[in-house]
Amino acid sequence: MSNGTSEPAGIELYAGGAELEDGQFQPLPQEETNELATWAEVEPSMLELEPGQKGPATVTIAVPEDAAPGERYGAVWAQVSSDPNAGGVAQVNRVGIRIYLSVGPGGEPASLQLTASPQAAIPTARRW
Amino acid sequence: MAVAGILIPATAAHAQLLGGSLCISAPPSATLGSAPAGSPTLSGSLGSVKVTDTRTLGLGWTATVSSTSFTGAGLSVIPNSSVTYVSGVATATSGVVTPVPGDPLGVTLEAQKTAFSASVGALGGTVTWNPTIRVALPTDALVGSYTGTITHSVS
């Protein structure tokens, strides 16, 4: 993650669910969840960055051995919230990396670790 | 036993993923000002929202927007269905991008809606838009300071 603003930022990191509607990827709101979101964990859950500072985050997705086959959708979110002021509209802005997870029959369970590259505001992925 | 694969679009053939980033910048908060009791609506600008996509995969992005209800301690609740988000068209772009407003005339936010989307060429690009929100005020709304939260999600 990187903070490109001139103020320190607290960035909330978490995995959320998503669904496909008419072939369009639709993220779920923060308060809703799905199976994929419960399988994914983001460390740390909060990153405090000074202006211009970068920091790594790691996502681990652990698929249960007995997971039903099929596709799951989700996203890993980096979210910044403003403080609401009286008579005001508070804004929450979040950037996500989409996850398209396909669970198939047989074989060994795989886990995927995503780490942030120095330049990226979103992580790059490495499969192992 | 289950096996899982992760598909990051367009990268399955690459041994090493390319970097780049997807960023959104927006003003931290906005004020709609005030209206005399009995006014039908209150509108205001949310400030410029800019999405910068430097990922080199030509993936494009979609920005969705949602709203909470607007309320305050001891005040009426103005439901999010009374909030209309008007994205307008893109006010600025850079790079090879095709910006697509969700609905330039406005969408009501009773549910999450598409604010803006764009296809982006392999060299990245930016899209800026200047949304306003329009809140329909109940005729019997109690006088006071109301607050709500607008969430932009870009992926």
GROMACS .gro file of C-alpha atoms in nm:
model
  283
    1MET     CA    1   0.000   0.000   0.000
    2SER     CA    2   0.115   0.354  -0.049
    3ASN     CA    3  -0.011   0.684   0.084
    4GLY     CA    4  -0.001   0.936  -0.197
    5THR     CA    5  -0.156   1.216   0.003
    6SER     CA    6   0.000   1.496   0.207
    7GLU     CA    7  -0.153   1.374   0.534
    8PRO     CA    8  -0.092   1.064   0.742
    9ALA     CA    9  -0.346   0.800   0.659
   10GLY     CA   10  -0.495   0.507   0.843
   11ILE     CA   11  -0.572   0.240   0.586
   12GLU     CA   12  -0.813  -0.035   0.680
   13LEU     CA   13  -0.741  -0.364   0.504
   14TYR     CA   14  -0.989  -0.648   0.474
   15ALA     CA   15  -1.131  -0.906   0.238
   16GLY     CA   16  -1.484  -0.872   0.118
   17GLY     CA   17  -1.714  -1.076  -0.097
   18ALA     CA   18  -1.844  -1.006  -0.444
   19GLU     CA   19  -2.089  -1.154  -0.690
   20LEU     CA   20  -2.140  -1.161  -1.063
   21GLU     CA   21  -2.457  -0.995  -1.187
   22ASP     CA   22  -2.518  -1.016  -1.561
   23GLY     CA   23  -2.151  -1.098  -1.600
   24GLN     CA   24  -2.053  -0.782  -1.412
   25PHE     CA   25  -1.833  -0.806  -1.106
   26GLN     CA   26  -2.024  -0.644  -0.818
   27PRO     CA   27  -1.849  -0.601  -0.486
   28LEU     CA   28  -2.055  -0.662  -0.175
   29PRO     CA   29  -2.089  -0.380   0.078
   30GLN     CA   30  -1.858  -0.399   0.378
   31GLU     CA   31  -2.130  -0.526   0.610
   32GLU     CA   32  -2.217  -0.823   0.388
   33THR     CA   33  -1.992  -1.122   0.342
   34ASN     CA   34  -1.961  -1.449   0.156
   35GLU     CA   35  -1.763  -1.773   0.191
   36LEU     CA   36  -1.455  -1.644   0.012
   37ALA     CA   37  -1.436  -1.344   0.242
   38THR     CA   38  -1.440  -1.575   0.544
   39TRP     CA   39  -1.154  -1.783   0.395
   40ALA     CA   40  -0.934  -1.481   0.341
   41GLU     CA   41  -0.733  -1.295   0.601
   42VAL     CA   42  -0.543  -0.971   0.552
   43GLU     CA   43  -0.247  -0.879   0.772
   44PRO     CA   44  -0.229  -0.617   0.909
   45SER     CA   45  -0.591  -0.509   0.932
   46MET     CA   46  -0.486  -0.148   0.972
   47LEU     CA   47  -0.183   0.028   0.826
   48GLU     CA   48  -0.085   0.376   0.939
   49LEU     CA   49   0.121   0.546   0.668
   50GLU     CA   50   0.289   0.886   0.666
   51PRO     CA   51   0.265   1.089   0.344
   52GLY     CA   52   0.460   0.912   0.073
   53GLN     CA   53   0.519   0.608   0.289
   54LYS     CA   54   0.463   0.256   0.162
   55GLY     CA   55   0.385  -0.053   0.361
   56PRO     CA   56   0.330  -0.420   0.284
   57ALA     CA   57   0.020  -0.622   0.345
   58THR     CA   58  -0.033  -0.993   0.308
   59VAL     CA   59  -0.349  -1.176   0.214
   60THR     CA   60  -0.383  -1.544   0.292
   61ILE     CA   61  -0.672  -1.742   0.149
   62ALA     CA   62  -0.721  -2.082   0.310
   63VAL     CA   63  -0.968  -2.292   0.118
   64PRO     CA   64  -1.126  -2.563   0.336
   65GLU     CA   65  -1.068  -2.920   0.220
   66ASP     CA   66  -1.439  -2.978   0.198
   67ALA     CA   67  -1.520  -2.660   0.008
   68ALA     CA   68  -1.789  -2.713  -0.250
   69PRO     CA   69  -1.668  -2.690  -0.610
   70GLY     CA   70  -1.750  -2.377  -0.801
   71GLU     CA   71  -1.651  -2.018  -0.843
   72ARG     CA   72  -1.626  -1.764  -0.565
   73TYR     CA   73  -1.575  -1.392  -0.600
   74GLY     CA   74  -1.436  -1.133  -0.369
   75ALA     CA   75  -1.191  -0.851  -0.333
   76VAL     CA   76  -0.915  -0.739  -0.101
   77TRP     CA   77  -0.988  -0.381   0.001
   78ALA     CA   78  -0.770  -0.091   0.115
   79GLN     CA   79  -1.006   0.162   0.266
   80VAL     CA   80  -0.968   0.516   0.396
   81SER     CA   81  -1.248   0.688   0.587
   82SER     CA   82  -1.296   1.053   0.666
   83ASP     CA   83  -1.427   1.191   0.993
   84PRO     CA   84  -1.778   1.317   0.945
   85ASN     CA   85  -1.829   1.681   1.029
   86ALA     CA   86  -2.161   1.827   1.133
   87GLY     CA   87  -2.392   1.890   0.841
   88GLY     CA   88  -2.148   1.703   0.627
   89VAL     CA   89  -2.111   1.411   0.399
   90ALA     CA   90  -1.841   1.177   0.518
   91GLN     CA   91  -1.663   0.986   0.245
   92VAL     CA   92  -1.523   0.638   0.249
   93ASN     CA   93  -1.299   0.546  -0.042
   94ARG     CA   94  -1.168   0.200  -0.105
   95VAL     CA   95  -0.959   0.034  -0.374
   96GLY     CA   96  -0.976  -0.339  -0.426
   97ILE     CA   97  -0.809  -0.626  -0.604
   98ARG     CA   98  -1.062  -0.865  -0.742
   99ILE     CA   99  -1.042  -1.230  -0.650
  100TYR     CA  100  -1.184  -1.493  -0.881
  101LEU     CA  101  -1.146  -1.826  -0.703
  102SER     CA  102  -1.234  -2.153  -0.868
  103VAL     CA  103  -1.273  -2.455  -0.643
  104GLY     CA  104  -1.249  -2.785  -0.831
  105PRO     CA  105  -1.269  -3.149  -0.730
  106GLY     CA  106  -0.965  -3.361  -0.641
  107GLY     CA  107  -0.601  -3.267  -0.599
  108GLU     CA  108  -0.433  -3.091  -0.309
  109PRO     CA  109  -0.564  -2.776  -0.151
  110ALA     CA  110  -0.368  -2.472  -0.256
  111SER     CA  111  -0.316  -2.151  -0.069
  112LEU     CA  112  -0.220  -1.823  -0.224
  113GLN     CA  113  -0.023  -1.547  -0.066
  114LEU     CA  114  -0.043  -1.192  -0.194
  115THR     CA  115   0.218  -0.940  -0.090
  116ALA     CA  116   0.242  -0.577  -0.183
  117SER     CA  117   0.516  -0.470  -0.417
  118PRO     CA  118   0.690  -0.143  -0.332
  119GLN     CA  119   0.529   0.046  -0.617
  120ALA     CA  120   0.183  -0.094  -0.587
  121ALA     CA  121  -0.114   0.044  -0.405
  122ILE     CA  122  -0.252  -0.301  -0.461
  123PRO     CA  123  -0.060  -0.623  -0.404
  124THR     CA  124   0.098  -0.836  -0.673
  125ALA     CA  125   0.032  -1.207  -0.645
  126ARG     CA  126   0.261  -1.502  -0.618
  127ARG     CA  127   0.130  -1.855  -0.649
  128TRP     CA  128   0.297  -2.142  -0.470
  129MET     CA  129  -1.045  -3.277  -0.106
  130ALA     CA  130  -1.083  -2.947  -0.275
  131VAL     CA  131  -0.838  -2.772  -0.498
  132ALA     CA  132  -0.851  -2.402  -0.558
  133GLY     CA  133  -0.704  -2.179  -0.821
  134ILE     CA  134  -0.686  -1.805  -0.824
  135LEU     CA  135  -0.738  -1.633  -1.151
  136ILE     CA  136  -0.602  -1.283  -1.175
  137PRO     CA  137  -0.737  -1.179  -1.515
  138ALA     CA  138  -0.497  -1.191  -1.807
  139THR     CA  139  -0.199  -1.303  -1.601
  140ALA     CA  140  -0.236  -1.680  -1.593
  141ALA     CA  141   0.027  -1.713  -1.865
  142HIS     CA  142   0.283  -1.491  -1.696
  143ALA     CA  143   0.549  -1.634  -1.472
  144GLN     CA  144   0.580  -1.307  -1.287
  145LEU     CA  145   0.296  -1.064  -1.239
  146LEU     CA  146   0.337  -0.708  -1.348
  147GLY     CA  147   0.307  -0.430  -1.096
  148GLY     CA  148   0.130  -0.104  -1.121
  149SER     CA  149  -0.141   0.029  -0.901
  150LEU     CA  150  -0.500   0.131  -0.887
  151CYS     CA  151  -0.566   0.445  -0.684
  152ILE     CA  152  -0.862   0.656  -0.599
  153SER     CA  153  -0.833   1.007  -0.466
  154ALA     CA  154  -1.130   1.202  -0.342
  155PRO     CA  155  -1.185   1.485  -0.097
  156PRO     CA  156  -1.225   1.352   0.256
  157SER     CA  157  -1.564   1.500   0.321
  158ALA     CA  158  -1.811   1.741   0.174
  159THR     CA  159  -2.080   1.973   0.297
  160LEU     CA  160  -2.416   2.012   0.135
  161GLY     CA  161  -2.482   2.340   0.311
  162SER     CA  162  -2.822   2.405   0.455
  163ALA     CA  163  -3.176   2.454   0.342
  164PRO     CA  164  -3.478   2.620   0.501
  165ALA     CA  165  -3.727   2.379   0.653
  166GLY     CA  166  -3.971   2.263   0.389
  167SER     CA  167  -3.723   2.277   0.102
  168PRO     CA  168  -3.772   1.984  -0.133
  169THR     CA  169  -3.407   1.903  -0.201
  170LEU     CA  170  -3.051   1.989  -0.108
  171SER     CA  171  -2.767   1.937  -0.353
  172GLY     CA  172  -2.396   1.968  -0.328
  173SER     CA  173  -2.075   1.866  -0.492
  174LEU     CA  174  -1.872   1.582  -0.345
  175GLY     CA  175  -1.555   1.723  -0.497
  176SER     CA  176  -1.349   1.571  -0.773
  177VAL     CA  177  -1.295   1.198  -0.771
  178LYS     CA  178  -0.996   1.073  -0.963
  179VAL     CA  179  -0.905   0.714  -1.039
  180THR     CA  180  -0.548   0.647  -1.149
  181ASP     CA  181  -0.476   0.310  -1.302
  182THR     CA  182  -0.110   0.233  -1.374
  183ARG     CA  183  -0.153  -0.141  -1.400
  184THR     CA  184  -0.010  -0.258  -1.729
  185LEU     CA  185  -0.262  -0.530  -1.794
  186GLY     CA  186  -0.536  -0.324  -1.960
  187LEU     CA  187  -0.789  -0.451  -1.705
  188GLY     CA  188  -1.001  -0.142  -1.659
  189TRP     CA  189  -1.201  -0.077  -1.345
  190THR     CA  190  -1.546  -0.015  -1.211
  191ALA     CA  191  -1.628   0.233  -0.936
  192THR     CA  192  -1.945   0.167  -0.741
  193VAL     CA  193  -2.105   0.405  -0.496
  194SER     CA  194  -2.334   0.354  -0.200
  195SER     CA  195  -2.480   0.575   0.067
  196THR     CA  196  -2.595   0.544   0.423
  197SER     CA  197  -2.910   0.716   0.536
  198PHE     CA  198  -2.867   1.074   0.656
  199THR     CA  199  -2.957   1.136   1.015
  200GLY     CA  200  -2.842   1.289   1.344
  201ALA     CA  201  -2.908   1.255   1.714
  202GLY     CA  202  -3.279   1.302   1.774
  203LEU     CA  203  -3.339   1.383   1.409
  204SER     CA  204  -3.544   1.228   1.131
  205VAL     CA  205  -3.391   0.956   0.917
  206ILE     CA  206  -3.355   1.045   0.551
  207PRO     CA  207  -3.323   0.707   0.377
  208ASN     CA  208  -3.054   0.642   0.119
  209SER     CA  209  -3.330   0.599  -0.140
  210SER     CA  210  -3.371   0.978  -0.114
  211VAL     CA  211  -3.010   1.030  -0.221
  212THR     CA  212  -2.937   1.070  -0.592
  213TYR     CA  213  -2.577   1.051  -0.715
  214VAL     CA  214  -2.509   1.239  -1.034
  215SER     CA  215  -2.171   1.150  -1.175
  216GLY     CA  216  -2.189   1.367  -1.484
  217VAL     CA  217  -1.942   1.286  -1.759
  218ALA     CA  218  -1.568   1.265  -1.709
  219THR     CA  219  -1.419   1.609  -1.647
  220ALA     CA  220  -1.064   1.503  -1.729
  221THR     CA  221  -0.883   1.199  -1.858
  222SER     CA  222  -0.528   1.106  -1.940
  223GLY     CA  223  -0.385   0.809  -2.120
  224VAL     CA  224  -0.579   0.575  -2.341
  225VAL     CA  225  -0.904   0.540  -2.150
  226THR     CA  226  -1.267   0.499  -2.237
  227PRO     CA  227  -1.463   0.644  -1.946
  228VAL     CA  228  -1.820   0.530  -1.902
  229PRO     CA  229  -2.041   0.713  -1.651
  230GLY     CA  230  -2.282   0.488  -1.464
  231ASP     CA  231  -2.567   0.716  -1.553
  232PRO     CA  232  -2.470   1.078  -1.609
  233LEU     CA  233  -2.821   1.190  -1.519
  234GLY     CA  234  -2.805   1.031  -1.178
  235VAL     CA  235  -2.881   0.712  -0.989
  236THR     CA  236  -3.063   0.675  -0.660
  237LEU     CA  237  -2.861   0.507  -0.389
  238GLU     CA  238  -3.115   0.274  -0.229
  239ALA     CA  239  -2.860   0.010  -0.325
  240GLN     CA  240  -2.500   0.015  -0.445
  241LYS     CA  241  -2.482   0.147  -0.800
  242THR     CA  242  -2.215   0.195  -1.062
  243ALA     CA  243  -2.070   0.544  -1.040
  244PHE     CA  244  -1.821   0.522  -1.322
  245SER     CA  245  -1.620   0.263  -1.510
  246ALA     CA  246  -1.342   0.274  -1.761
  247SER     CA  247  -1.146   0.052  -1.992
  248VAL     CA  248  -0.781   0.141  -1.970
  249GLY     CA  249  -0.507   0.075  -2.224
  250ALA     CA  250  -0.187  -0.109  -2.142
  251LEU     CA  251  -0.004   0.213  -2.053
  252GLY     CA  252  -0.249   0.313  -1.782
  253GLY     CA  253  -0.454   0.627  -1.748
  254THR     CA  254  -0.667   0.844  -1.522
  255VAL     CA  255  -1.030   0.947  -1.515
  256THR     CA  256  -1.167   1.236  -1.312
  257TRP     CA  257  -1.529   1.315  -1.248
  258ASN     CA  258  -1.708   1.562  -1.026
  259PRO     CA  259  -2.015   1.402  -0.870
  260THR     CA  260  -2.290   1.584  -0.693
  261ILE     CA  261  -2.549   1.438  -0.465
  262ARG     CA  262  -2.904   1.552  -0.437
  263VAL     CA  263  -3.097   1.466  -0.122
  264ALA     CA  264  -3.476   1.475  -0.131
  265LEU     CA  265  -3.584   1.619   0.201
  266PRO     CA  266  -3.894   1.488   0.375
  267THR     CA  267  -4.145   1.767   0.427
  268ASP     CA  268  -4.156   1.690   0.798
  269ALA     CA  269  -3.779   1.664   0.849
  270LEU     CA  270  -3.669   1.794   1.187
  271VAL     CA  271  -3.434   2.088   1.188
  272GLY     CA  272  -3.072   2.004   1.266
  273SER     CA  273  -2.741   1.887   1.127
  274TYR     CA  274  -2.762   1.563   0.935
  275THR     CA  275  -2.467   1.348   0.843
  276GLY     CA  276  -2.428   1.049   0.617
  277THR     CA  277  -2.150   0.859   0.445
  278ILE     CA  278  -2.090   0.805   0.075
  279THR     CA  279  -1.865   0.512  -0.013
  280HIS     CA  280  -1.680   0.482  -0.343
  281SER     CA  281  -1.538   0.136  -0.419
  282VAL     CA  282  -1.300   0.092  -0.712
  283SER     CA  283  -1.184  -0.247  -0.834
   0.00000   0.00000   0.00000
